[in-house]
Amino acid sequence: MSSKESKEPLISPYHSLSSFEMGRDDVHVTCTYGKISIWFGRQVPDVVVGEVLLGISKIDKSAVHELEVVCDFEEITDYESSGYVLVAYARADKGYRATFHVPFYSKKALFLLAGSITKELKDNDMMLDCYWTGDDSDIMKLYDEFSSIQDWDIKNVNYKDDVKEKHHDNQFSTNT
């Protein structure tokens, strides 16, 4: 019986997660409380790239990816009109170095991001970091969201050393 079919919880209710890793052969997602790191392999289908980005958006619309590009000054406006949020820019050797936040609440921005990911994947694997405010329950919601992706499974679960209070109180009480 796979973890998707069992009735037992996927994570321990008595420990806080340190990290939760999930994915398939061509995409690997590692979730922690502040960050979601995604490795996309060159063979990942475009539709799976989209499913991953939209899945994160469904669970935490406040998630962002920080992107730095060197471009002509006029292109900065193009990125902004596609939903990217300009954070900073400065003159560089070959134009302007612009830093954007790609907000996961903007489908338009995610569409542009997905396009740039699939373009990069033609030549190389790639890593993408997203920043979010997710906790244990959000990580499980994200896993549930991704479970509809073919061959998706849990890769690794790491817990913090501390034990949550509700279990701690009963486990360590003594009779004197």
Tab-separated table of N, CA and C in Angstrom:
chain	number	residue	atom	x	y	z
A	1	MET	N	0.856	-1.181	0.000
A	1	MET	CA	0.000	0.000	0.000
A	1	MET	C	0.894	1.234	0.000
A	2	SER	N	0.712	2.152	-0.912
A	2	SER	CA	1.544	3.352	-0.987
A	2	SER	C	1.098	4.352	0.076
A	3	SER	N	1.955	5.361	0.309
A	3	SER	CA	1.631	6.384	1.307
A	3	SER	C	0.375	7.155	0.924
A	4	LYS	N	0.075	7.212	-0.356
A	4	LYS	CA	-1.115	7.931	-0.810
A	4	LYS	C	-2.393	7.194	-0.432
A	5	GLU	N	-2.315	5.864	-0.323
A	5	GLU	CA	-3.497	5.057	-0.058
A	5	GLU	C	-3.710	4.785	1.429
A	6	SER	N	-2.673	4.930	2.256
A	6	SER	CA	-2.797	4.575	3.661
A	6	SER	C	-3.602	5.615	4.423
A	7	LYS	N	-4.171	5.189	5.541
A	7	LYS	CA	-4.971	6.073	6.380
A	7	LYS	C	-4.116	6.753	7.446
A	8	GLU	N	-2.886	6.274	7.670
A	8	GLU	CA	-2.016	6.879	8.671
A	8	GLU	C	-1.496	8.213	8.155
A	9	PRO	N	-1.210	9.146	9.073
A	9	PRO	CA	-0.694	10.439	8.625
A	9	PRO	C	0.661	10.281	7.926
A	10	LEU	N	0.896	11.144	6.938
A	10	LEU	CA	2.148	11.087	6.192
A	10	LEU	C	3.324	11.595	7.010
A	11	ILE	N	3.033	12.478	7.975
A	11	ILE	CA	4.090	12.994	8.839
A	11	ILE	C	3.686	12.782	10.286
A	12	SER	N	4.670	12.754	11.162
A	12	SER	CA	4.415	12.569	12.581
A	12	SER	C	3.711	13.795	13.160
A	13	PRO	N	2.610	13.587	13.877
A	13	PRO	CA	1.943	14.727	14.512
A	13	PRO	C	2.704	15.210	15.753
A	14	TYR	N	3.748	14.486	16.157
A	14	TYR	CA	4.477	14.797	17.384
A	14	TYR	C	5.783	15.549	17.150
A	15	HIS	N	6.209	15.706	15.916
A	15	HIS	CA	7.465	16.374	15.608
A	15	HIS	C	7.247	17.453	14.549
A	16	SER	N	8.046	18.499	14.627
A	16	SER	CA	8.020	19.552	13.614
A	16	SER	C	8.922	19.147	12.456
A	17	LEU	N	8.482	19.455	11.256
A	17	LEU	CA	9.289	19.136	10.081
A	17	LEU	C	10.498	20.053	9.989
A	18	SER	N	11.604	19.481	9.567
A	18	SER	CA	12.772	20.268	9.213
A	18	SER	C	12.763	20.464	7.702
A	19	SER	N	12.511	19.355	6.980
A	19	SER	CA	12.352	19.431	5.525
A	19	SER	C	11.511	18.256	5.044
A	20	PHE	N	10.871	18.457	3.909
A	20	PHE	CA	10.015	17.444	3.306
A	20	PHE	C	10.362	17.424	1.826
A	21	GLU	N	10.821	16.263	1.341
A	21	GLU	CA	11.247	16.135	-0.046
A	21	GLU	C	10.278	15.232	-0.795
A	22	MET	N	9.905	15.689	-1.987
A	22	MET	CA	8.958	14.930	-2.792
A	22	MET	C	9.262	15.151	-4.261
A	23	GLY	N	8.686	14.325	-5.101
A	23	GLY	CA	8.884	14.515	-6.531
A	23	GLY	C	8.823	13.225	-7.304
A	24	ARG	N	9.547	13.228	-8.415
A	24	ARG	CA	9.651	12.072	-9.284
A	24	ARG	C	11.034	12.133	-9.917
A	25	ASP	N	11.324	11.276	-10.884
A	25	ASP	CA	12.679	11.216	-11.425
A	25	ASP	C	13.148	12.523	-12.060
A	26	ASP	N	12.253	13.295	-12.651
A	26	ASP	CA	12.656	14.485	-13.390
A	26	ASP	C	12.345	15.812	-12.691
A	27	VAL	N	11.818	15.757	-11.475
A	27	VAL	CA	11.585	16.970	-10.685
A	27	VAL	C	11.626	16.592	-9.206
A	28	HIS	N	12.316	17.423	-8.426
A	28	HIS	CA	12.484	17.158	-7.005
A	28	HIS	C	12.192	18.448	-6.248
A	29	VAL	N	11.285	18.369	-5.262
A	29	VAL	CA	10.871	19.550	-4.496
A	29	VAL	C	11.240	19.332	-3.034
A	30	THR	N	11.970	20.294	-2.460
A	30	THR	CA	12.318	20.256	-1.042
A	30	THR	C	11.666	21.455	-0.372
A	31	CYS	N	10.820	21.174	0.630
A	31	CYS	CA	10.108	22.232	1.345
A	31	CYS	C	10.666	22.387	2.751
A	32	THR	N	10.927	23.620	3.137
A	32	THR	CA	11.228	23.971	4.519
A	32	THR	C	10.286	25.118	4.871
A	33	TYR	N	10.374	25.620	6.086
A	33	TYR	CA	9.448	26.661	6.497
A	33	TYR	C	9.594	27.953	5.715
A	34	GLY	N	10.763	28.293	5.231
A	34	GLY	CA	10.925	29.554	4.528
A	34	GLY	C	11.116	29.440	3.028
A	35	LYS	N	11.376	28.225	2.560
A	35	LYS	CA	11.775	28.101	1.164
A	35	LYS	C	11.309	26.789	0.555
A	36	ILE	N	11.002	26.862	-0.731
A	36	ILE	CA	10.736	25.678	-1.543
A	36	ILE	C	11.817	25.661	-2.622
A	37	SER	N	12.638	24.623	-2.623
A	37	SER	CA	13.675	24.472	-3.645
A	37	SER	C	13.221	23.408	-4.630
A	38	ILE	N	13.287	23.758	-5.907
A	38	ILE	CA	12.810	22.853	-6.951
A	38	ILE	C	13.950	22.578	-7.926
A	39	TRP	N	14.234	21.307	-8.135
A	39	TRP	CA	15.177	20.907	-9.175
A	39	TRP	C	14.348	20.365	-10.330
A	40	PHE	N	14.540	20.956	-11.507
A	40	PHE	CA	13.899	20.479	-12.721
A	40	PHE	C	14.962	19.822	-13.587
A	41	GLY	N	14.733	18.563	-13.949
A	41	GLY	CA	15.620	17.883	-14.878
A	41	GLY	C	15.250	18.240	-16.308
A	42	ARG	N	16.205	18.113	-17.202
A	42	ARG	CA	15.976	18.503	-18.599
A	42	ARG	C	14.832	17.744	-19.252
A	43	GLN	N	14.521	16.548	-18.761
A	43	GLN	CA	13.486	15.724	-19.390
A	43	GLN	C	12.075	15.995	-18.866
A	44	VAL	N	11.935	16.906	-17.888
A	44	VAL	CA	10.610	17.150	-17.309
A	44	VAL	C	9.691	17.771	-18.375
A	45	PRO	N	8.492	17.228	-18.540
A	45	PRO	CA	7.541	17.810	-19.505
A	45	PRO	C	7.113	19.224	-19.090
A	46	ASP	N	6.870	20.079	-20.076
A	46	ASP	CA	6.439	21.455	-19.817
A	46	ASP	C	5.207	21.504	-18.917
A	47	VAL	N	4.291	20.555	-19.120
A	47	VAL	CA	3.052	20.554	-18.339
A	47	VAL	C	3.349	20.343	-16.847
A	48	VAL	N	4.363	19.554	-16.516
A	48	VAL	CA	4.719	19.323	-15.109
A	48	VAL	C	5.323	20.586	-14.505
A	49	VAL	N	6.120	21.323	-15.272
A	49	VAL	CA	6.641	22.610	-14.795
A	49	VAL	C	5.462	23.502	-14.407
A	50	GLY	N	4.471	23.587	-15.271
A	50	GLY	CA	3.287	24.395	-14.990
A	50	GLY	C	2.517	23.903	-13.781
A	51	GLU	N	2.356	22.587	-13.660
A	51	GLU	CA	1.620	22.018	-12.522
A	51	GLU	C	2.315	22.343	-11.197
A	52	VAL	N	3.632	22.302	-11.187
A	52	VAL	CA	4.380	22.604	-9.959
A	52	VAL	C	4.194	24.075	-9.578
A	53	LEU	N	4.378	24.972	-10.543
A	53	LEU	CA	4.236	26.405	-10.244
A	53	LEU	C	2.813	26.751	-9.815
A	54	LEU	N	1.824	26.236	-10.529
A	54	LEU	CA	0.426	26.516	-10.169
A	54	LEU	C	0.048	25.873	-8.838
A	55	GLY	N	0.620	24.693	-8.553
A	55	GLY	CA	0.355	24.029	-7.275
A	55	GLY	C	0.832	24.869	-6.100
A	56	ILE	N	2.026	25.428	-6.222
A	56	ILE	CA	2.532	26.308	-5.168
A	56	ILE	C	1.613	27.518	-5.026
A	57	SER	N	1.194	28.078	-6.154
A	57	SER	CA	0.301	29.238	-6.149
A	57	SER	C	-1.016	28.945	-5.436
A	58	LYS	N	-1.554	27.750	-5.617
A	58	LYS	CA	-2.822	27.388	-4.969
A	58	LYS	C	-2.682	27.329	-3.452
A	59	ILE	N	-1.517	26.889	-2.972
A	59	ILE	CA	-1.321	26.712	-1.528
A	59	ILE	C	-0.870	28.007	-0.861
A	60	ASP	N	-0.009	28.788	-1.529
A	60	ASP	CA	0.483	30.032	-0.929
A	60	ASP	C	0.670	31.096	-2.005
A	61	LYS	N	-0.342	31.917	-2.175
A	61	LYS	CA	-0.289	32.974	-3.191
A	61	LYS	C	0.754	34.036	-2.859
A	62	SER	N	1.213	34.087	-1.609
A	62	SER	CA	2.223	35.081	-1.238
A	62	SER	C	3.648	34.598	-1.560
A	63	ALA	N	3.805	33.381	-2.056
A	63	ALA	CA	5.131	32.870	-2.424
A	63	ALA	C	5.721	33.722	-3.545
A	64	VAL	N	7.050	33.856	-3.546
A	64	VAL	CA	7.740	34.608	-4.590
A	64	VAL	C	9.019	33.881	-4.992
A	65	HIS	N	9.429	34.133	-6.213
A	65	HIS	CA	10.742	33.702	-6.697
A	65	HIS	C	11.501	34.969	-7.021
A	66	GLU	N	12.750	35.071	-6.564
A	66	GLU	CA	13.549	36.241	-6.873
A	66	GLU	C	14.396	35.936	-8.099
A	67	LEU	N	14.346	36.832	-9.071
A	67	LEU	CA	15.002	36.630	-10.356
A	67	LEU	C	15.858	37.837	-10.686
A	68	GLU	N	17.090	37.580	-11.104
A	68	GLU	CA	17.970	38.659	-11.532
A	68	GLU	C	18.252	38.499	-13.019
A	69	VAL	N	18.090	39.561	-13.782
A	69	VAL	CA	18.359	39.534	-15.219
A	69	VAL	C	19.183	40.761	-15.603
A	70	VAL	N	19.952	40.603	-16.660
A	70	VAL	CA	20.629	41.741	-17.264
A	70	VAL	C	19.925	41.990	-18.588
A	71	CYS	N	19.425	43.215	-18.752
A	71	CYS	CA	18.611	43.521	-19.931
A	71	CYS	C	18.733	45.000	-20.276
A	72	ASP	N	18.162	45.381	-21.408
A	72	ASP	CA	18.054	46.796	-21.758
A	72	ASP	C	17.051	47.454	-20.816
A	73	PHE	N	17.209	48.760	-20.626
A	73	PHE	CA	16.321	49.482	-19.723
A	73	PHE	C	14.852	49.315	-20.109
A	74	GLU	N	14.563	49.326	-21.415
A	74	GLU	CA	13.187	49.213	-21.898
A	74	GLU	C	12.560	47.853	-21.545
A	75	GLU	N	13.390	46.824	-21.447
A	75	GLU	CA	12.872	45.488	-21.140
A	75	GLU	C	12.363	45.375	-19.700
A	76	ILE	N	12.847	46.239	-18.822
A	76	ILE	CA	12.383	46.212	-17.433
A	76	ILE	C	10.866	46.414	-17.402
A	77	THR	N	10.383	47.343	-18.199
A	77	THR	CA	8.948	47.608	-18.281
A	77	THR	C	8.197	46.398	-18.823
A	78	ASP	N	8.798	45.678	-19.779
A	78	ASP	CA	8.162	44.472	-20.315
A	78	ASP	C	7.972	43.423	-19.222
A	79	TYR	N	8.997	43.238	-18.398
A	79	TYR	CA	8.881	42.286	-17.289
A	79	TYR	C	7.782	42.722	-16.326
A	80	GLU	N	7.753	44.022	-16.018
A	80	GLU	CA	6.730	44.527	-15.095
A	80	GLU	C	5.328	44.353	-15.665
A	81	SER	N	5.178	44.556	-16.963
A	81	SER	CA	3.848	44.400	-17.560
A	81	SER	C	3.423	42.930	-17.621
A	82	SER	N	4.386	42.029	-17.436
A	82	SER	CA	4.071	40.598	-17.384
A	82	SER	C	3.847	40.106	-15.959
A	83	GLY	N	3.802	41.033	-15.001
A	83	GLY	CA	3.486	40.653	-13.628
A	83	GLY	C	4.668	40.585	-12.687
A	84	TYR	N	5.897	40.713	-13.197
A	84	TYR	CA	7.064	40.717	-12.318
A	84	TYR	C	7.087	42.040	-11.551
A	85	VAL	N	7.600	42.002	-10.317
A	85	VAL	CA	7.670	43.198	-9.484
A	85	VAL	C	9.141	43.605	-9.365
A	86	LEU	N	9.466	44.795	-9.847
A	86	LEU	CA	10.838	45.291	-9.807
A	86	LEU	C	11.234	45.598	-8.366
A	87	VAL	N	12.343	45.013	-7.926
A	87	VAL	CA	12.841	45.237	-6.574
A	87	VAL	C	14.005	46.227	-6.602
A	88	ALA	N	14.901	46.061	-7.573
A	88	ALA	CA	16.062	46.947	-7.691
A	88	ALA	C	16.629	46.841	-9.097
A	89	TYR	N	17.328	47.887	-9.503
A	89	TYR	CA	18.049	47.828	-10.767
A	89	TYR	C	19.257	48.747	-10.690
A	90	ALA	N	20.276	48.434	-11.487
A	90	ALA	CA	21.489	49.238	-11.536
A	90	ALA	C	22.137	49.056	-12.897
A	91	ARG	N	22.867	50.052	-13.308
A	91	ARG	CA	23.598	49.971	-14.563
A	91	ARG	C	24.624	48.848	-14.466
A	92	ALA	N	24.753	48.076	-15.540
A	92	ALA	CA	25.721	46.981	-15.600
A	92	ALA	C	26.493	47.099	-16.912
A	93	ASP	N	27.479	46.243	-17.108
A	93	ASP	CA	28.302	46.286	-18.318
A	93	ASP	C	27.478	46.174	-19.594
A	94	LYS	N	26.500	45.301	-19.600
A	94	LYS	CA	25.729	45.036	-20.827
A	94	LYS	C	24.267	45.430	-20.675
A	95	GLY	N	24.014	46.570	-20.063
A	95	GLY	CA	22.638	47.015	-19.893
A	95	GLY	C	22.361	47.348	-18.447
A	96	TYR	N	21.278	46.774	-17.927
A	96	TYR	CA	20.891	46.994	-16.542
A	96	TYR	C	20.707	45.645	-15.847
A	97	ARG	N	21.204	45.573	-14.628
A	97	ARG	CA	20.972	44.385	-13.793
A	97	ARG	C	19.719	44.682	-12.987
A	98	ALA	N	18.674	43.920	-13.259
A	98	ALA	CA	17.383	44.144	-12.602
A	98	ALA	C	17.029	42.933	-11.739
A	99	THR	N	16.555	43.200	-10.545
A	99	THR	CA	16.091	42.150	-9.644
A	99	THR	C	14.578	42.273	-9.530
A	100	PHE	N	13.912	41.152	-9.796
A	100	PHE	CA	12.449	41.101	-9.755
A	100	PHE	C	11.986	40.060	-8.752
A	101	HIS	N	10.822	40.274	-8.202
A	101	HIS	CA	10.090	39.225	-7.499
A	101	HIS	C	9.027	38.721	-8.463
A	102	VAL	N	8.979	37.415	-8.623
A	102	VAL	CA	7.935	36.793	-9.434
A	102	VAL	C	6.860	36.327	-8.449
A	103	PRO	N	5.742	37.038	-8.366
A	103	PRO	CA	4.713	36.694	-7.383
A	103	PRO	C	3.842	35.526	-7.859
A	104	PHE	N	3.598	34.590	-6.963
A	104	PHE	CA	2.796	33.424	-7.326
A	104	PHE	C	1.306	33.723	-7.359
A	105	TYR	N	0.894	34.927	-6.968
A	105	TYR	CA	-0.510	35.308	-7.109
A	105	TYR	C	-0.833	35.731	-8.541
A	106	SER	N	0.202	35.951	-9.371
A	106	SER	CA	-0.003	36.415	-10.742
A	106	SER	C	0.178	35.274	-11.740
A	107	LYS	N	-0.916	34.816	-12.329
A	107	LYS	CA	-0.831	33.756	-13.338
A	107	LYS	C	-0.009	34.211	-14.546
A	108	LYS	N	-0.104	35.495	-14.872
A	108	LYS	CA	0.655	36.055	-15.990
A	108	LYS	C	2.165	35.938	-15.724
A	109	ALA	N	2.570	36.273	-14.498
A	109	ALA	CA	3.981	36.172	-14.123
A	109	ALA	C	4.438	34.711	-14.128
A	110	LEU	N	3.589	33.808	-13.620
A	110	LEU	CA	3.938	32.387	-13.596
A	110	LEU	C	4.064	31.827	-15.009
A	111	PHE	N	3.237	32.299	-15.917
A	111	PHE	CA	3.303	31.850	-17.306
A	111	PHE	C	4.646	32.248	-17.921
A	112	LEU	N	5.091	33.492	-17.675
A	112	LEU	CA	6.386	33.950	-18.177
A	112	LEU	C	7.520	33.156	-17.530
A	113	LEU	N	7.416	32.924	-16.228
A	113	LEU	CA	8.435	32.144	-15.518
A	113	LEU	C	8.508	30.725	-16.075
A	114	ALA	N	7.360	30.084	-16.274
A	114	ALA	CA	7.333	28.722	-16.821
A	114	ALA	C	8.003	28.687	-18.192
A	115	GLY	N	7.748	29.704	-19.009
A	115	GLY	CA	8.371	29.776	-20.326
A	115	GLY	C	9.880	29.882	-20.243
A	116	SER	N	10.372	30.692	-19.303
A	116	SER	CA	11.825	30.827	-19.165
A	116	SER	C	12.453	29.553	-18.606
A	117	ILE	N	11.726	28.843	-17.753
A	117	ILE	CA	12.225	27.563	-17.236
A	117	ILE	C	12.333	26.547	-18.363
A	118	THR	N	11.281	26.410	-19.159
A	118	THR	CA	11.315	25.411	-20.241
A	118	THR	C	12.382	25.756	-21.274
A	119	LYS	N	12.633	27.037	-21.483
A	119	LYS	CA	13.703	27.449	-22.395
A	119	LYS	C	15.069	27.028	-21.835
A	120	GLU	N	15.292	27.266	-20.553
A	120	GLU	CA	16.542	26.880	-19.900
A	120	GLU	C	16.733	25.364	-19.921
A	121	LEU	N	15.637	24.614	-19.772
A	121	LEU	CA	15.716	23.153	-19.708
A	121	LEU	C	16.102	22.517	-21.041
A	122	LYS	N	16.071	23.265	-22.113
A	122	LYS	CA	16.514	22.718	-23.402
A	122	LYS	C	18.005	22.382	-23.359
A	123	ASP	N	18.762	23.114	-22.508
A	123	ASP	CA	20.207	22.916	-22.430
A	123	ASP	C	20.701	22.367	-21.097
A	124	ASN	N	20.014	22.686	-20.014
A	124	ASN	CA	20.519	22.350	-18.677
A	124	ASN	C	19.389	22.001	-17.714
A	125	ASP	N	19.736	21.216	-16.680
A	125	ASP	CA	18.858	21.074	-15.526
A	125	ASP	C	18.850	22.441	-14.844
A	126	MET	N	17.874	22.675	-13.982
A	126	MET	CA	17.904	23.952	-13.276
A	126	MET	C	17.295	23.852	-11.884
A	127	MET	N	17.740	24.762	-11.025
A	127	MET	CA	17.213	24.902	-9.673
A	127	MET	C	16.411	26.195	-9.601
A	128	LEU	N	15.320	26.154	-8.857
A	128	LEU	CA	14.480	27.324	-8.667
A	128	LEU	C	14.122	27.394	-7.190
A	129	ASP	N	14.400	28.521	-6.562
A	129	ASP	CA	14.031	28.712	-5.165
A	129	ASP	C	12.844	29.658	-5.075
A	130	CYS	N	11.881	29.278	-4.257
A	130	CYS	CA	10.704	30.099	-3.991
A	130	CYS	C	10.658	30.338	-2.491
A	131	TYR	N	10.281	31.531	-2.116
A	131	TYR	CA	10.185	31.872	-0.703
A	131	TYR	C	8.719	31.954	-0.321
A	132	TRP	N	8.378	31.319	0.810
A	132	TRP	CA	6.989	31.241	1.231
A	132	TRP	C	6.906	31.227	2.746
A	133	THR	N	5.691	31.194	3.265
A	133	THR	CA	5.474	31.200	4.714
A	133	THR	C	4.848	29.892	5.166
A	134	GLY	N	5.057	28.822	4.424
A	134	GLY	CA	4.416	27.542	4.709
A	134	GLY	C	4.885	26.891	5.999
A	135	ASP	N	3.978	26.133	6.608
A	135	ASP	CA	4.282	25.342	7.797
A	135	ASP	C	3.958	23.876	7.495
A	136	ASP	N	3.956	23.030	8.533
A	136	ASP	CA	3.706	21.593	8.327
A	136	ASP	C	2.416	21.337	7.548
A	137	SER	N	1.339	22.032	7.916
A	137	SER	CA	0.064	21.779	7.243
A	137	SER	C	0.107	22.250	5.785
A	138	ASP	N	0.800	23.349	5.515
A	138	ASP	CA	0.929	23.817	4.132
A	138	ASP	C	1.771	22.857	3.297
A	139	ILE	N	2.793	22.292	3.910
A	139	ILE	CA	3.624	21.311	3.209
A	139	ILE	C	2.788	20.095	2.832
A	140	MET	N	1.914	19.659	3.735
A	140	MET	CA	1.050	18.511	3.434
A	140	MET	C	0.026	18.876	2.359
A	141	LYS	N	-0.492	20.099	2.404
A	141	LYS	CA	-1.419	20.550	1.353
A	141	LYS	C	-0.711	20.567	0.000
A	142	LEU	N	0.542	20.999	0.005
A	142	LEU	CA	1.315	21.031	-1.236
A	142	LEU	C	1.542	19.609	-1.751
A	143	TYR	N	1.860	18.685	-0.838
A	143	TYR	CA	2.024	17.293	-1.247
A	143	TYR	C	0.716	16.753	-1.846
A	144	ASP	N	-0.397	17.040	-1.191
A	144	ASP	CA	-1.700	16.593	-1.715
A	144	ASP	C	-1.960	17.186	-3.096
A	145	GLU	N	-1.621	18.458	-3.271
A	145	GLU	CA	-1.810	19.125	-4.561
A	145	GLU	C	-0.968	18.452	-5.650
A	146	PHE	N	0.263	18.125	-5.320
A	146	PHE	CA	1.174	17.512	-6.294
A	146	PHE	C	0.893	16.027	-6.517
A	147	SER	N	0.136	15.404	-5.643
A	147	SER	CA	-0.141	13.961	-5.751
A	147	SER	C	-0.836	13.579	-7.048
A	148	SER	N	-1.484	14.541	-7.689
A	148	SER	CA	-2.157	14.239	-8.954
A	148	SER	C	-1.170	14.151	-10.129
A	149	ILE	N	0.072	14.583	-9.911
A	149	ILE	CA	1.097	14.485	-10.949
A	149	ILE	C	1.559	13.026	-11.017
A	150	GLN	N	1.596	12.480	-12.218
A	150	GLN	CA	1.958	11.069	-12.412
A	150	GLN	C	3.314	10.764	-11.767
A	151	ASP	N	3.379	9.627	-11.054
A	151	ASP	CA	4.593	9.109	-10.406
A	151	ASP	C	5.113	9.990	-9.267
A	152	TRP	N	4.298	10.878	-8.723
A	152	TRP	CA	4.728	11.768	-7.640
A	152	TRP	C	4.754	10.986	-6.336
A	153	ASP	N	5.790	11.161	-5.536
A	153	ASP	CA	5.882	10.443	-4.275
A	153	ASP	C	6.768	11.196	-3.281
A	154	ILE	N	6.722	10.757	-2.034
A	154	ILE	CA	7.578	11.307	-0.988
A	154	ILE	C	8.974	10.725	-1.173
A	155	LYS	N	9.990	11.576	-1.093
A	155	LYS	CA	11.377	11.134	-1.222
A	155	LYS	C	12.052	11.014	0.140
A	156	ASN	N	11.810	12.006	1.019
A	156	ASN	CA	12.476	12.006	2.314
A	156	ASN	C	11.753	12.973	3.252
A	157	VAL	N	11.676	12.624	4.530
A	157	VAL	CA	11.076	13.489	5.539
A	157	VAL	C	12.080	13.634	6.673
A	158	ASN	N	12.440	14.865	6.999
A	158	ASN	CA	13.370	15.141	8.095
A	158	ASN	C	12.652	15.959	9.151
A	159	TYR	N	12.839	15.567	10.403
A	159	TYR	CA	12.193	16.265	11.514
A	159	TYR	C	13.217	17.044	12.316
A	160	LYS	N	12.735	18.120	12.956
A	160	LYS	CA	13.567	18.849	13.904
A	160	LYS	C	13.727	17.962	15.126
A	161	ASP	N	14.716	18.259	15.944
A	161	ASP	CA	14.962	17.448	17.137
A	161	ASP	C	13.916	17.637	18.221
A	162	ASP	N	13.233	18.785	18.221
A	162	ASP	CA	12.264	19.033	19.272
A	162	ASP	C	10.984	18.229	19.067
A	163	VAL	N	10.291	18.002	20.148
A	163	VAL	CA	9.041	17.262	20.131
A	163	VAL	C	7.929	18.256	20.445
A	164	LYS	N	6.822	18.168	19.707
A	164	LYS	CA	5.706	19.092	19.948
A	164	LYS	C	5.112	18.878	21.333
A	165	GLU	N	4.599	19.943	21.905
A	165	GLU	CA	4.110	19.966	23.281
A	165	GLU	C	3.090	18.884	23.630
A	166	LYS	N	2.081	18.666	22.814
A	166	LYS	CA	1.007	17.746	23.202
A	166	LYS	C	1.526	16.341	23.478
A	167	HIS	N	2.543	15.924	22.755
A	167	HIS	CA	3.121	14.608	22.974
A	167	HIS	C	4.141	14.667	24.108
A	168	HIS	N	4.859	15.762	24.173
A	168	HIS	CA	5.929	15.935	25.146
A	168	HIS	C	5.391	15.840	26.573
A	169	ASP	N	4.270	16.489	26.865
A	169	ASP	CA	3.712	16.509	28.220
A	169	ASP	C	3.380	15.102	28.722
A	170	ASN	N	2.768	14.280	27.894
A	170	ASN	CA	2.375	12.936	28.308
A	170	ASN	C	3.563	11.981	28.349
A	171	GLN	N	4.473	12.127	27.426
A	171	GLN	CA	5.574	11.170	27.298
A	171	GLN	C	6.562	11.288	28.446
A	172	PHE	N	6.743	12.473	28.973
A	172	PHE	CA	7.813	12.673	29.962
A	172	PHE	C	7.289	12.926	31.368
A	173	SER	N	6.026	12.675	31.631
A	173	SER	CA	5.526	12.877	33.004
A	173	SER	C	5.994	11.720	33.871
A	174	THR	N	6.265	12.013	35.141
A	174	THR	CA	6.722	10.980	36.059
A	174	THR	C	5.797	10.895	37.251
A	175	ASN	N	5.694	9.741	37.812
A	175	ASN	CA	4.887	9.533	39.012
A	175	ASN	C	5.818	9.458	40.207
A	176	THR	N	5.756	10.457	41.076
A	176	THR	CA	6.626	10.432	42.258
A	176	THR	C	5.828	10.457	43.517
